[in-house]
Amino acid sequence: MVTITYPNVLLDALEIGVMIIDETFEVRYWNQWMEINTSVRSSDIIGKNLHAFYPDIDYKVLSRKIRTTLRLQSPTFYDASLQNRFIEIPRTKITTSLLKYMQLQVTISPYDVEENLVMVSIYDISDLHELKLTLQSQMEKISELNSELHRDKMIIDANLLIIKIDSECRIVEATQAFLEFFGYQSENVVGSKLAEVFGDASVDFDTVQICDAIASQKKWSGEVKARLHDEEQVWFDAVVTPFNEENDAFCYTVIFNDISDKKRIELLSITDPLTKLYNRHKFNEVFENMVQRRHWDENHTFGLIIADVDYFKRVNDTYGHQIGDKVLIEVAHAFSETIRIGDILARWGGEEFVCLLPAVDKAKALYVAEKLRLAVEQLDIQNVGKVTASFGVTIFTAGDTQESMMHRADSSLYRAKENGRNRIECL
Amino acid sequence: MHQNGFTDDHLDMLRELMNIAMGNATASIADLLEAFGKMHIPQIMISDMEGLDGYIQQSIPKDQRNYVTKQLFGGEFSGEFLFVISEESAIHLGHHLYDVDQPSDGDILDAVIELTNILSATMISRLTEELHTKVQFFVPSTEVVDGNALISQEDIINYHRIIIISTQMEFQHQNINGQIFILTKDGMIGSLKDLIDRKLEELYA
């Protein structure tokens, strides 16, 4: 065992403050750390009362702690977690400014019980405390962010139609808004395949495009259509986004944005209000696109039909405009029921209708026109009876423009009228 | 025969030593804090973390806010001293020790630490003194906890054998109640058994 000959040297070398005081707070020892950090020299304070230098200490509490230490011969402590409850020591750290004074951990240990002396050890735990404060502040921020996240999640859940699906197109999660929109319960949806959920009789939803996007593991967006229980048709702008779960499993979110209103407005802008066929504006747009396509040749061409209801002015004059409109509606309906899928039918204006026939030759175009003529001829319209229509047909040839085709179809129609009406002519 | 070689004799001796230690603690508190109270007969059991959690949940109401002070002690017999006091009792304690109507948070925390100091120093010191061994106390820390979940879920699944010594402290006049847990685990249980063996030999030799 080594005898410590110079205990003062040892105490001065420690990176803690050490003072020895008695029960009346008279200072008996003041180490170098205390001198340096408090700017109070040991020669000035030793033999004096601590109260003269530090009047703000709660001496009643200190007295009790000293008494406990001496009686129990065991250390007592000041709480180090809140503000300093002992002496204030200014902090010299410049790079951080959270604490103006050192955060102290104060331990009062028995020194000489018979002489009623205790040793007060002061540890500077400012760095630790700063870290704690920073951590607390970060935790508060995280808590705030979590609250915001939760709030956002609630808003999303209540307002946005979103589902999460796995790579097998099985629904993993669905927002409340989604469930309410389609009238489903969570338990009937989660765990089921998308096609199964929308394949039931209640909702007619074409899920093929979404499942195709998932099969190709790519981001996809597009329009999808659904028919709800009440037969209402709705349109969605759907966005499929793949993402990796924490467990590296591949999942997808599908966000449905209801664009039905936009679609309805869009439809209104291209629809003839009376006959519900495409209007002239939409027809011209499609017509222009078809003319500009480069791959038409003699074997792959398209046709144009112009139809005009015969003696329509007479109908209007005899039965009035309301009946005239009814005739136009019936004729438009007959045309709609007769044309092929992919043909573009529109009301050109007045009692004139136009129809674009993709991928037809002259014979096929004449065949379609004949079917249209017969469809009108077979109508038996209330108050009016039988009506007929005349047809001008033409086929796209190299160098044709919209105007040239319209001109030929018009001339054909004129010829059909000249030649007795209720017939077809082709130029 | 209990696990870790602890027999009923060991537990009886430990209970007897705790009674002495608690008497010592009550006297010290009366002397130092001028509060006269009593401590209930200590419960001593060997359990695991899950058992400890269950016991704490059973002993402390879940709907109260608590000041929880933890203090480690080291030596041949080492472990953790846990003192749980309800917020209401802690305020009464702060009021009693600081002699103010509305003690500040700092006053309350310091008062709780002060009481813990006395409790741990008297009970553990007396216990280790009886067992002829030395003990060192480390700086206590106090936190305010809502409810009685004093052990985290991660810790509950840890496998430790633990000796739980618990008692309830009551100072009716000051309206202060607290729950004391002295916990020691694994290797220290064997160490405690050896110390008690020596004590038994000393008494019955």
XYZ file of C-alpha atoms in Angstrom, chain A residues 44-278:
235
model
C -9.448 34.036 0.405
C -12.110 31.488 1.309
C -10.438 29.013 3.682
C -11.410 29.818 7.246
C -14.363 31.911 6.041
C -18.013 30.990 5.876
C -19.378 29.746 2.557
C -22.437 31.969 3.093
C -20.286 35.098 2.653
C -19.365 34.013 -0.872
C -22.518 32.169 -1.896
C -25.542 33.670 -0.101
C -28.084 32.095 -2.513
C -27.556 28.501 -1.406
C -30.491 27.066 0.568
C -28.498 26.580 3.789
C -31.361 24.855 5.561
C -31.265 22.090 2.983
C -27.460 21.998 2.982
C -27.452 21.748 6.738
C -29.869 18.813 6.615
C -27.777 17.059 3.990
C -24.594 17.530 6.007
C -26.344 16.202 9.102
C -27.647 13.163 7.172
C -24.175 12.508 5.779
C -22.566 12.671 9.182
C -25.243 10.675 10.988
C -25.497 7.923 8.433
C -21.843 8.128 7.467
C -22.976 7.733 3.911
C -22.957 10.130 0.949
C -25.942 12.310 0.123
C -26.620 13.916 -3.210
C -28.208 16.958 -4.797
C -30.553 16.298 -7.679
C -28.602 16.937 -10.852
C -31.407 16.761 -13.371
C -32.919 20.222 -13.042
C -31.416 23.640 -12.304
C -28.385 24.028 -10.071
C -29.317 23.821 -6.423
C -25.860 24.453 -5.034
C -23.414 27.118 -6.241
C -23.351 28.808 -9.631
C -20.168 28.362 -11.648
C -19.982 30.203 -14.988
C -19.291 28.077 -18.011
C -16.535 29.058 -20.445
C -17.582 26.882 -23.347
C -18.072 29.084 -26.404
C -19.099 26.713 -29.197
C -22.379 25.814 -27.503
C -24.522 28.182 -25.529
C -27.278 26.043 -24.064
C -25.942 26.433 -20.531
C -24.667 29.695 -19.057
C -23.648 27.989 -15.816
C -22.138 24.563 -15.264
C -24.612 21.790 -14.565
C -23.275 20.287 -11.366
C -23.541 16.928 -9.765
C -22.922 17.462 -6.070
C -22.084 14.667 -3.650
C -21.631 15.287 0.075
C -19.494 12.575 1.686
C -18.395 12.163 5.296
C -14.821 13.402 5.769
C -14.220 13.511 9.512
C -17.316 12.556 11.456
C -15.843 13.411 14.843
C -14.925 16.879 13.629
C -18.264 17.218 11.796
C -16.494 17.721 8.488
C -17.890 16.735 5.120
C -16.295 16.690 1.686
C -18.322 18.263 -1.095
C -17.420 16.855 -4.526
C -18.563 18.839 -7.546
C -18.673 17.194 -10.957
C -19.211 19.252 -14.093
C -21.840 17.285 -16.023
C -22.682 20.146 -18.397
C -21.796 18.241 -21.561
C -23.965 15.341 -20.480
C -26.761 17.683 -19.499
C -26.498 19.566 -22.791
C -26.730 16.264 -24.596
C -29.789 15.415 -22.552
C -31.388 18.777 -23.339
C -30.588 18.378 -27.022
C -32.006 14.875 -26.966
C -35.127 16.112 -25.197
C -35.515 18.856 -27.764
C -35.064 16.353 -30.600
C -37.543 13.991 -28.973
C -40.043 16.833 -28.718
C -39.511 17.605 -32.393
C -39.943 13.935 -33.262
C -43.086 13.855 -31.166
C -44.397 16.952 -32.970
C -43.533 15.423 -36.337
C -45.251 12.209 -35.321
C -48.346 14.192 -34.368
C -48.277 15.991 -37.705
C -47.725 12.686 -39.465
C -50.633 11.166 -37.592
C -52.820 14.158 -38.436
C -51.804 13.971 -42.105
C -52.448 10.254 -42.094
C -55.928 10.844 -40.671
C -56.600 13.460 -43.356
C -55.339 11.099 -46.048
C -57.326 8.213 -44.589
C -60.515 10.238 -44.502
C -60.192 11.949 -47.861
C -58.020 10.068 -50.318
C -58.849 6.831 -52.059
C -55.680 4.814 -51.595
C -54.963 1.130 -51.377
C -51.720 -0.699 -50.740
C -51.348 -3.939 -52.617
C -48.693 -6.637 -52.702
C -46.979 -8.060 -55.742
C -49.779 -10.608 -56.119
C -52.344 -7.833 -56.442
C -53.698 -8.585 -52.972
C -54.989 -5.605 -50.986
C -52.914 -5.035 -47.839
C -54.431 -1.746 -46.649
C -57.218 0.560 -47.735
C -58.073 4.045 -46.571
C -61.424 4.729 -44.932
C -62.278 7.056 -47.830
C -61.698 4.198 -50.294
C -63.893 1.811 -48.294
C -66.670 4.361 -47.938
C -66.550 5.336 -51.610
C -67.028 1.763 -52.806
C -69.214 0.720 -49.864
C -66.885 -1.970 -48.544
C -65.908 -3.097 -45.056
C -62.181 -3.364 -44.337
C -62.411 -7.065 -43.448
C -63.994 -7.845 -46.842
C -61.230 -6.074 -48.719
C -57.938 -6.569 -46.889
C -56.335 -9.843 -47.909
C -58.424 -10.183 -51.058
C -57.153 -9.854 -54.595
C -58.015 -6.634 -56.403
C -59.821 -8.461 -59.192
C -61.886 -10.447 -56.653
C -62.922 -7.301 -54.799
C -63.974 -5.455 -57.918
C -65.134 -8.525 -59.744
C -68.241 -8.922 -57.606
C -71.634 -7.830 -58.796
C -71.636 -4.652 -56.740
C -68.874 -2.757 -58.495
C -67.860 -3.156 -62.107
C -64.238 -2.085 -62.225
C -61.695 -2.913 -64.870
C -58.604 -3.832 -62.840
C -56.642 -5.322 -65.728
C -54.536 -2.226 -66.368
C -53.571 -1.906 -62.689
C -52.681 -5.593 -62.374
C -50.679 -5.404 -65.608
C -48.693 -2.471 -64.183
C -47.989 -4.457 -61.016
C -46.921 -7.504 -63.003
C -44.396 -5.332 -64.841
C -43.192 -3.803 -61.504
C -43.302 -0.303 -62.940
C -44.867 2.986 -62.060
C -48.048 3.520 -64.043
C -50.731 6.112 -64.334
C -53.866 6.187 -66.393
C -57.604 6.495 -66.417
C -59.839 3.704 -65.206
C -63.598 3.489 -65.174
C -65.954 1.898 -62.673
C -69.676 1.461 -62.404
C -70.992 1.647 -58.850
C -73.880 -0.242 -57.242
C -76.336 2.473 -58.231
C -75.180 2.228 -61.868
C -73.415 5.549 -61.597
C -70.347 5.589 -63.802
C -67.202 7.044 -62.245
C -63.802 7.807 -63.684
C -60.495 7.721 -61.856
C -57.081 8.941 -62.577
C -55.103 6.041 -61.072
C -51.415 6.147 -60.108
C -49.607 2.929 -59.278
C -46.313 3.439 -57.421
C -44.030 0.587 -56.411
C -42.056 0.818 -53.165
C -39.999 -1.370 -50.902
C -41.364 -2.248 -47.475
C -39.014 -2.315 -44.468
C -38.716 -6.066 -44.914
C -37.727 -5.513 -48.562
C -41.022 -6.906 -49.819
C -42.268 -5.158 -52.939
C -45.547 -3.322 -52.487
C -47.572 -0.812 -54.439
C -49.766 2.100 -53.595
C -52.651 2.819 -55.898
C -54.046 6.312 -55.584
C -57.440 6.879 -57.149
C -58.382 10.427 -57.986
C -62.054 10.777 -58.853
C -62.137 12.667 -62.151
C -65.779 11.939 -62.968
C -66.768 15.617 -62.944
C -63.860 16.534 -65.182
C -64.819 13.690 -67.467
C -68.428 14.861 -67.595
C -67.342 18.388 -68.524
C -64.961 16.956 -71.091
C -67.771 14.861 -72.519
C -70.068 17.864 -72.694
C -67.500 19.781 -74.716
C -67.367 17.077 -77.387
C -71.007 15.998 -77.381
C -73.929 17.246 -79.382
C -76.500 18.128 -76.729
C -79.508 16.939 -78.725
C -78.392 13.592 -80.147
C -75.597 12.818 -77.604
C -73.364 11.936 -80.567
C -69.935 13.560 -80.990
